[in-house]
Coordinates of C-alpha atoms and ligand atoms in Angstrom, one line a residue:
M85 CA -15.8 6.8 3.0
M86 CA -12.8 5.6 1.5
S87 CA -11.4 8.1 -1.6
A88 CA -12.1 7.3 -4.9
P89 CA -10.4 6.5 -7.8
R90 CA -8.7 4.0 -5.8
L91 CA -6.7 0.4 -6.2
E92 CA -7.7 -2.2 -3.8
I93 CA -4.5 -4.4 -3.4
D94 CA -5.3 -7.9 -2.0
L95 CA -2.0 -9.0 -0.2
R96 CA -3.4 -12.5 0.3
K97 CA -4.3 -13.0 -3.1
I98 CA -0.9 -11.5 -4.6
Y99 CA 1.1 -14.0 -1.8
H100 CA -1.1 -16.7 -3.1
N101 CA -0.2 -16.0 -6.5
A102 CA 3.6 -15.6 -6.1
R103 CA 3.5 -18.7 -3.9
T104 CA 1.8 -20.8 -6.3
L105 CA 4.2 -19.8 -9.0
V106 CA 7.2 -20.2 -6.8
E107 CA 6.2 -23.6 -5.7
R108 CA 5.4 -25.0 -9.6
L109 CA 8.5 -23.5 -10.7
A110 CA 10.7 -25.0 -8.2
M111 CA 9.6 -28.4 -9.1
R112 CA 11.1 -27.8 -12.5
G113 CA 14.4 -26.2 -10.8
I114 CA 13.8 -22.7 -11.6
S115 CA 13.7 -19.8 -9.1
V116 CA 11.8 -16.6 -9.7
T117 CA 12.6 -13.1 -9.9
G118 CA 9.3 -10.7 -8.3
V119 CA 9.1 -8.0 -10.7
T120 CA 8.1 -4.9 -8.9
K121 CA 7.8 -2.6 -11.6
A122 CA 4.1 -2.3 -12.2
T123 CA 3.7 -1.6 -8.4
L124 CA 6.0 1.7 -8.5
G125 CA 8.1 -0.2 -6.0
S126 CA 5.6 -0.7 -3.2
A127 CA 7.2 -2.0 0.0
E128 CA 4.2 -4.0 0.9
I129 CA 4.1 -5.8 -2.4
A130 CA 7.9 -6.2 -2.4
A131 CA 7.6 -7.7 1.1
T132 CA 4.6 -10.1 0.1
L133 CA 6.5 -11.4 -2.6
L134 CA 9.9 -12.2 -0.7
E135 CA 7.4 -13.8 2.1
A136 CA 6.3 -15.8 -0.8
G137 CA 9.6 -17.1 -1.6
V138 CA 10.8 -15.1 -4.7
K139 CA 14.3 -15.7 -4.8
R140 CA 15.3 -11.7 -5.4
L141 CA 13.1 -8.5 -6.7
G142 CA 13.4 -7.1 -10.2
D143 CA 12.6 -3.4 -11.3
S144 CA 13.3 -1.8 -14.5
R145 CA 13.6 1.9 -12.5
I146 CA 16.4 2.6 -10.1
E147 CA 13.3 4.9 -8.4
N148 CA 11.5 2.0 -7.4
I149 CA 14.6 0.1 -6.5
E150 CA 15.8 3.2 -4.2
A151 CA 12.1 3.5 -2.7
M152 CA 12.2 -0.3 -1.7
R153 CA 15.6 0.2 -0.3
L154 CA 14.6 3.1 2.0
A155 CA 11.4 1.1 3.1
Q156 CA 13.9 -1.1 4.6
I157 CA 13.1 -4.1 2.1
V158 CA 16.3 -6.2 2.3
A159 CA 16.4 -8.7 -0.6
A160 CA 18.9 -9.0 -3.7
M161 CA 17.9 -6.4 -6.2
T162 CA 18.0 -6.6 -10.0
L163 CA 17.8 -3.7 -12.4
I164 CA 16.2 -5.7 -15.0
R165 CA 16.7 -2.7 -17.7
S166 CA 19.7 -1.5 -19.1
P167 CA 21.3 1.4 -16.8
M168 CA 21.5 4.7 -18.4
L169 CA 25.3 5.9 -18.3
S170 CA 24.0 8.7 -16.2
Q171 CA 22.4 6.7 -13.5
A172 CA 25.4 4.2 -13.0
K173 CA 26.1 5.3 -9.9
R174 CA 23.0 5.0 -8.4
V175 CA 22.7 1.4 -9.8
V176 CA 25.8 0.4 -8.2
L177 CA 24.7 1.8 -4.9
S178 CA 21.4 0.6 -4.5
T179 CA 21.3 -2.5 -6.6
D180 CA 23.3 -6.0 -6.9
V181 CA 22.9 -6.9 -10.4
S182 CA 22.0 -5.3 -13.7
C183 CA 20.8 -6.6 -16.6
N184 CA 23.0 -5.3 -19.3
T185 CA 23.5 -5.4 -23.3
E186 CA 26.6 -2.3 -23.6
I187 CA 30.1 -2.9 -22.3
E188 CA 30.1 1.2 -22.3
V189 CA 27.7 1.0 -19.7
I190 CA 29.3 -1.8 -17.9
K191 CA 32.7 -0.2 -18.2
K192 CA 31.0 2.9 -16.0
L193 CA 29.4 0.7 -13.5
S194 CA 32.8 -1.0 -13.2
L195 CA 34.4 2.6 -12.2
E196 CA 31.1 3.6 -9.9
A197 CA 31.8 0.2 -8.2
Q198 CA 35.3 1.2 -7.6
K199 CA 34.9 4.5 -6.3
A200 CA 31.9 3.4 -4.0
G201 CA 34.3 0.2 -2.9
R202 CA 31.2 -2.3 -4.0
N203 CA 31.0 -5.4 -6.2
H204 CA 28.1 -5.1 -8.9
G205 CA 26.7 -8.1 -10.6
V206 CA 26.1 -8.4 -14.2
I207 CA 23.8 -10.6 -16.3
L208 CA 24.2 -9.9 -20.1
M209 CA 20.9 -10.2 -21.8
V210 CA 20.7 -12.1 -25.3
E211 CA 18.9 -10.9 -28.3
L212 CA 16.7 -14.5 -29.3
G213 CA 14.5 -12.9 -31.8
D214 CA 12.0 -10.4 -30.0
L215 CA 14.2 -7.4 -30.9
R216 CA 13.9 -5.7 -27.9
E217 CA 17.3 -5.6 -25.9
G218 CA 19.9 -8.3 -26.1
I219 CA 23.6 -8.7 -27.1
M220 CA 23.5 -10.5 -30.8
P221 CA 24.4 -14.2 -30.0
D222 CA 27.4 -14.0 -32.1
D223 CA 28.9 -11.2 -30.1
L224 CA 28.2 -12.7 -26.5
L225 CA 31.4 -14.6 -25.7
D226 CA 33.2 -11.4 -26.6
C227 CA 31.2 -9.4 -24.2
V228 CA 31.6 -11.9 -21.6
R229 CA 35.3 -11.6 -21.8
K230 CA 35.5 -7.9 -21.7
T231 CA 33.0 -8.2 -18.5
L232 CA 35.6 -10.8 -17.0
S233 CA 38.2 -8.0 -17.4
L234 CA 36.4 -5.6 -15.5
P235 CA 37.7 -4.5 -12.0
N236 CA 34.7 -4.5 -9.3
I237 CA 32.3 -6.7 -12.0
D238 CA 31.0 -10.0 -11.2
F239 CA 29.4 -12.0 -14.4
K240 CA 26.6 -13.4 -12.9
G241 CA 25.2 -15.0 -16.0
I242 CA 22.6 -14.5 -18.9
G243 CA 19.4 -13.8 -19.6
T244 CA 16.5 -12.7 -22.5
N245 CA 13.5 -11.3 -23.2
L246 CA 10.7 -12.3 -25.2
A247 CA 7.2 -11.3 -26.0
C248 CA 7.7 -7.9 -25.5
R249 CA 8.3 -5.8 -28.5
S250 CA 7.3 -8.2 -31.1
G251 CA 5.3 -11.3 -29.1
V252 CA 8.0 -13.9 -30.1
S253 CA 6.9 -16.8 -28.1
P254 CA 9.3 -18.6 -25.6
D255 CA 9.6 -22.1 -26.9
N256 CA 12.2 -25.0 -27.1
K257 CA 14.4 -23.6 -29.8
N258 CA 14.7 -20.1 -28.3
M259 CA 15.0 -21.4 -24.7
A260 CA 17.6 -24.5 -26.0
R261 CA 19.5 -21.4 -27.9
L262 CA 19.8 -19.8 -24.4
S263 CA 21.1 -22.9 -22.5
A264 CA 23.7 -23.8 -25.3
L265 CA 25.1 -20.1 -24.9
A266 CA 25.4 -20.7 -21.5
S267 CA 27.0 -23.9 -21.8
S268 CA 29.7 -22.7 -24.2
I269 CA 30.4 -19.7 -22.2
E270 CA 31.5 -22.2 -19.6
A271 CA 33.1 -24.6 -21.9
T272 CA 35.3 -21.9 -23.1
L273 CA 36.0 -19.7 -20.6
D274 CA 36.1 -22.1 -18.0
L275 CA 33.8 -20.4 -15.5
S276 CA 30.2 -21.2 -14.0
V277 CA 27.3 -19.4 -15.4
E278 CA 25.5 -19.0 -12.2
I279 CA 22.0 -17.4 -13.4
V280 CA 20.3 -18.3 -16.7
S281 CA 17.2 -16.3 -17.0
G282 CA 14.7 -17.5 -19.1
G283 CA 12.5 -14.3 -19.5
N284 CA 9.0 -13.2 -18.1
S285 CA 5.7 -13.9 -17.6
A286 CA 5.5 -15.2 -21.0
N287 CA 7.6 -17.7 -20.3
L288 CA 5.5 -19.7 -18.0
E289 CA 3.3 -21.6 -20.4
W290 CA 6.6 -23.1 -21.5
A291 CA 8.1 -23.8 -18.4
L292 CA 5.5 -25.7 -16.8
S293 CA 4.5 -27.7 -19.8
G294 CA 7.3 -30.0 -19.0
A295 CA 9.6 -29.1 -22.0
E296 CA 13.3 -30.0 -21.5
I297 CA 14.2 -27.0 -19.4
G298 CA 17.9 -27.1 -20.1
R299 CA 20.2 -24.4 -18.4
V300 CA 17.0 -22.2 -17.6
N301 CA 17.1 -21.4 -13.6
D302 CA 15.2 -18.1 -13.4
L303 CA 12.2 -16.5 -14.3
R304 CA 11.5 -12.6 -13.9
L305 CA 7.9 -12.9 -13.1
G306 CA 5.5 -9.6 -12.7
E307 CA 2.0 -9.6 -14.7
A308 CA 1.5 -13.3 -13.7
I309 CA 1.7 -12.7 -9.9
L310 CA -0.2 -9.4 -10.0
L311 CA -3.0 -10.4 -12.5
G312 CA -3.0 -14.2 -12.4
C313 CA -2.7 -14.5 -16.1
E314 CA -0.2 -16.0 -18.5
T315 CA 1.0 -12.9 -21.1
L316 CA 1.1 -14.9 -24.6
H317 CA -3.0 -15.2 -25.0
R318 CA -3.8 -13.2 -21.6
Q319 CA -5.8 -16.6 -20.2
P320 CA -6.0 -16.7 -16.4
I321 CA -3.3 -19.3 -15.0
D322 CA -5.2 -22.5 -13.2
G323 CA -5.4 -21.6 -9.5
L324 CA -4.3 -18.3 -9.3
H325 CA -6.4 -15.2 -8.5
T326 CA -7.4 -12.8 -11.1
D327 CA -8.7 -10.1 -9.0
A328 CA -5.9 -9.7 -6.6
I329 CA -6.0 -5.6 -7.4
T330 CA -9.1 -4.1 -8.6
L331 CA -10.0 -0.4 -9.7
C332 CA -12.9 1.4 -7.9
A333 CA -14.3 4.7 -9.3
E334 CA -17.0 6.9 -8.5
V335 CA -20.1 8.1 -10.5
I336 CA -20.2 12.0 -10.7
E337 CA -23.3 12.1 -13.4
A338 CA -25.9 9.7 -14.3
K339 CA -28.5 10.6 -17.2
T340 CA -30.3 9.1 -19.9
K341 CA -28.6 10.4 -23.1
P342 CA -29.0 10.0 -26.9
S343 CA -26.3 7.4 -28.1
K344 CA -25.7 9.7 -31.2
P345 CA -23.9 13.1 -30.6
S346 CA -25.3 16.0 -32.5
G347 CA -23.7 18.7 -34.6
T348 CA -20.5 18.6 -37.0
I349 CA -18.0 15.8 -36.0
A350 CA -14.3 16.8 -35.9
Q351 CA -11.6 15.4 -33.4
T352 CA -12.1 14.3 -30.0
A353 CA -9.4 15.2 -27.0
F354 CA -7.6 12.3 -27.9
G355 CA -7.7 12.1 -31.8
E356 CA -10.4 10.8 -34.2
A357 CA -13.7 10.6 -33.1
P358 CA -15.7 6.9 -33.0
E359 CA -18.0 5.9 -35.2
V360 CA -21.5 5.6 -33.6
T361 CA -24.3 4.3 -34.5
D362 CA -27.7 5.5 -33.2
R363 CA -29.1 3.2 -30.7
G364 CA -31.5 5.6 -29.5
M365 CA -31.7 6.8 -25.7
V366 CA -28.9 5.0 -23.4
T367 CA -28.1 5.2 -19.7
Q368 CA -24.9 7.0 -19.6
A369 CA -22.9 7.1 -16.4
I370 CA -19.5 9.2 -16.1
L371 CA -16.8 8.3 -13.2
A372 CA -14.3 10.8 -12.1
L373 CA -11.4 9.0 -13.8
G374 CA -9.8 9.1 -17.2
Q375 CA -6.8 8.8 -19.4
Q376 CA -4.2 10.0 -16.7
D377 CA -5.3 7.4 -14.6
I378 CA -5.7 4.2 -16.5
D379 CA -6.0 2.9 -20.0
P380 CA -9.5 3.0 -20.6
S381 CA -9.3 0.1 -23.2
G382 CA -7.6 -2.2 -20.2
L383 CA -10.7 -1.8 -18.0
Q384 CA -12.8 -5.1 -17.6
A385 CA -16.1 -3.4 -16.1
P386 CA -18.9 -5.6 -14.5
T387 CA -21.3 -7.4 -16.0
G388 CA -24.0 -5.2 -17.7
I389 CA -21.8 -2.1 -17.8
D390 CA -19.7 -1.2 -21.0
V391 CA -16.9 1.3 -21.4
M392 CA -17.7 3.5 -23.9
G393 CA -14.5 5.9 -24.1
A394 CA -12.4 8.3 -21.7
S395 CA -11.1 11.6 -22.1
S396 CA -8.4 13.0 -19.6
D397 CA -10.8 13.0 -16.5
H398 CA -14.1 11.3 -17.7
L399 CA -14.8 7.9 -18.3
I400 CA -18.0 7.0 -19.9
L401 CA -19.8 4.0 -19.3
E402 CA -23.2 2.8 -20.5
S403 CA -25.3 0.1 -18.6
D404 CA -28.7 -1.5 -19.7
S405 CA -30.3 -2.5 -17.0
L406 CA -28.1 -1.7 -13.9
K407 CA -29.1 2.0 -12.4
L408 CA -25.8 3.9 -11.4
S409 CA -26.4 6.9 -9.3
V410 CA -24.3 9.9 -8.6
G411 CA -21.8 8.7 -5.7
A412 CA -22.0 5.2 -6.6
E413 CA -18.8 2.9 -7.0
V414 CA -17.8 0.8 -9.9
I415 CA -15.1 -1.8 -9.5
F416 CA -13.1 -2.8 -12.5
Q417 CA -10.8 -5.5 -13.1
L418 CA -7.2 -4.2 -14.8
N419 CA -5.0 -5.5 -17.6
Y420 CA -1.5 -4.7 -17.5
S421 CA -1.6 -1.4 -19.2
A422 CA -4.4 -0.3 -16.9
L423 CA -2.7 -1.2 -13.9
V424 CA 0.8 0.2 -14.8
R425 CA -1.0 3.7 -15.5
A426 CA -3.3 3.7 -11.9
M427 CA -0.2 2.7 -10.0
T428 CA 1.7 5.6 -11.4
S429 CA -1.2 8.2 -11.7
P430 CA -0.8 10.6 -8.1
F431 CA -4.5 10.9 -8.4
V432 CA -5.4 7.2 -7.6
S433 CA -4.9 6.3 -3.9
K434 CA -3.3 2.5 -3.2
V435 CA -5.5 0.7 -0.7
M436 CA -3.7 -2.2 1.1
K437 CA -5.7 -5.1 2.3
P438 CA -5.0 -6.2 5.0
A439 CA -4.2 -2.7 5.6
T440 CA -0.8 -2.2 6.9
T441 CA -1.4 1.1 8.3
V442 CA -4.4 3.3 8.8
P443 CA -5.9 5.2 5.9
S444 CA -5.6 8.9 6.3
D445 CA -9.5 9.5 5.7
F446 CA -10.2 6.7 8.3
Ligands
PLP219 C1 8.8 -6.2 -17.3 C2 10.1 -7.0 -17.4 C3 9.8 -8.3 -16.9 C4 8.4 -9.0 -16.1 O1 7.4 -8.8 -17.2 P1 5.9 -9.5 -16.7 O2 5.4 -9.6 -18.1 O3 5.4 -8.6 -15.9 O4 6.3 -10.8 -16.1 C5 10.8 -9.4 -17.2 N1 11.9 -8.9 -17.6 C6 12.3 -7.7 -18.4 C7 13.2 -7.2 -18.9 C8 11.4 -7.1 -18.2 O5 11.3 -5.5 -18.5

């Protein structure tokens, strides 16, 4: 028996998704940075992305990048979150490039790069409306100038990130703005801007729409590769697998119970109690899985099964026709937040298909 809960990760499907996006974007002159942050720096997944043709790997956490380096993953690696001052040394030692928005941080990277006898590449992130990270466009040129003056720092290009904090969609207008900024840096400072990183999975709709791509030559893709969907409307992408990663959990209780709780209702383990209507007796099952392992609202159960709620360690299901018995396994598809939590939970084992190693309980 394989242990539960577990993520089943189909590397062939991930390869197919990555390869398909790499090919479609190549026709638009755009390369792919494969983003590994949702996989906790999995070496197997990283290797699969590289085989599929991503040009470099990107992760938001230095710990994940260090783990991939330790696992002998050979690739250009970009830290896609602005480095912490306190981690500047580790960033210089383990990554080739980092995305930055603060000159103070770049100065620290420069110092650490000098000490280490290395060069470090810098992409400057620009704020284009989503109001997460980014230098205000009017301040960009000044920041490029300062970056260019720092020893052991190579200015690599510019980038932007949309649709994460405020859901601002990448479109012709904000992407043209990014291109114009790249061109104006080149014209003013007489240099070439090598990387113009247009955004994340939310950029695919724009990038593949036949729009004028301008200077954009890189996208940083995570979710679209792993889950096969675009991220503006969370629709499946044509030709991609949406079940490359599934979650399997085990039933620990199966009973017929009233649908309506009895007694005085106060708060639940995670806050307010939900409104419940009396639907008579229902077929309820409990899985050994909880808030510690997944985001319950991000689970897609098989047809005929509904996720009713979760506390730390119990996931409550109702099924009308389907009989779930103790010991049975239920397989879910996951959204990004459920995936990230499951990947991060030490209680959820990760099973790669095809197996790269023999499972310990085989
Ligand atoms: C997470 C992240 C990405 C990848 O986003 P997906 O939606 O998974 O494609 C790209 N860029 C930055 C800066 C990120 O933080």
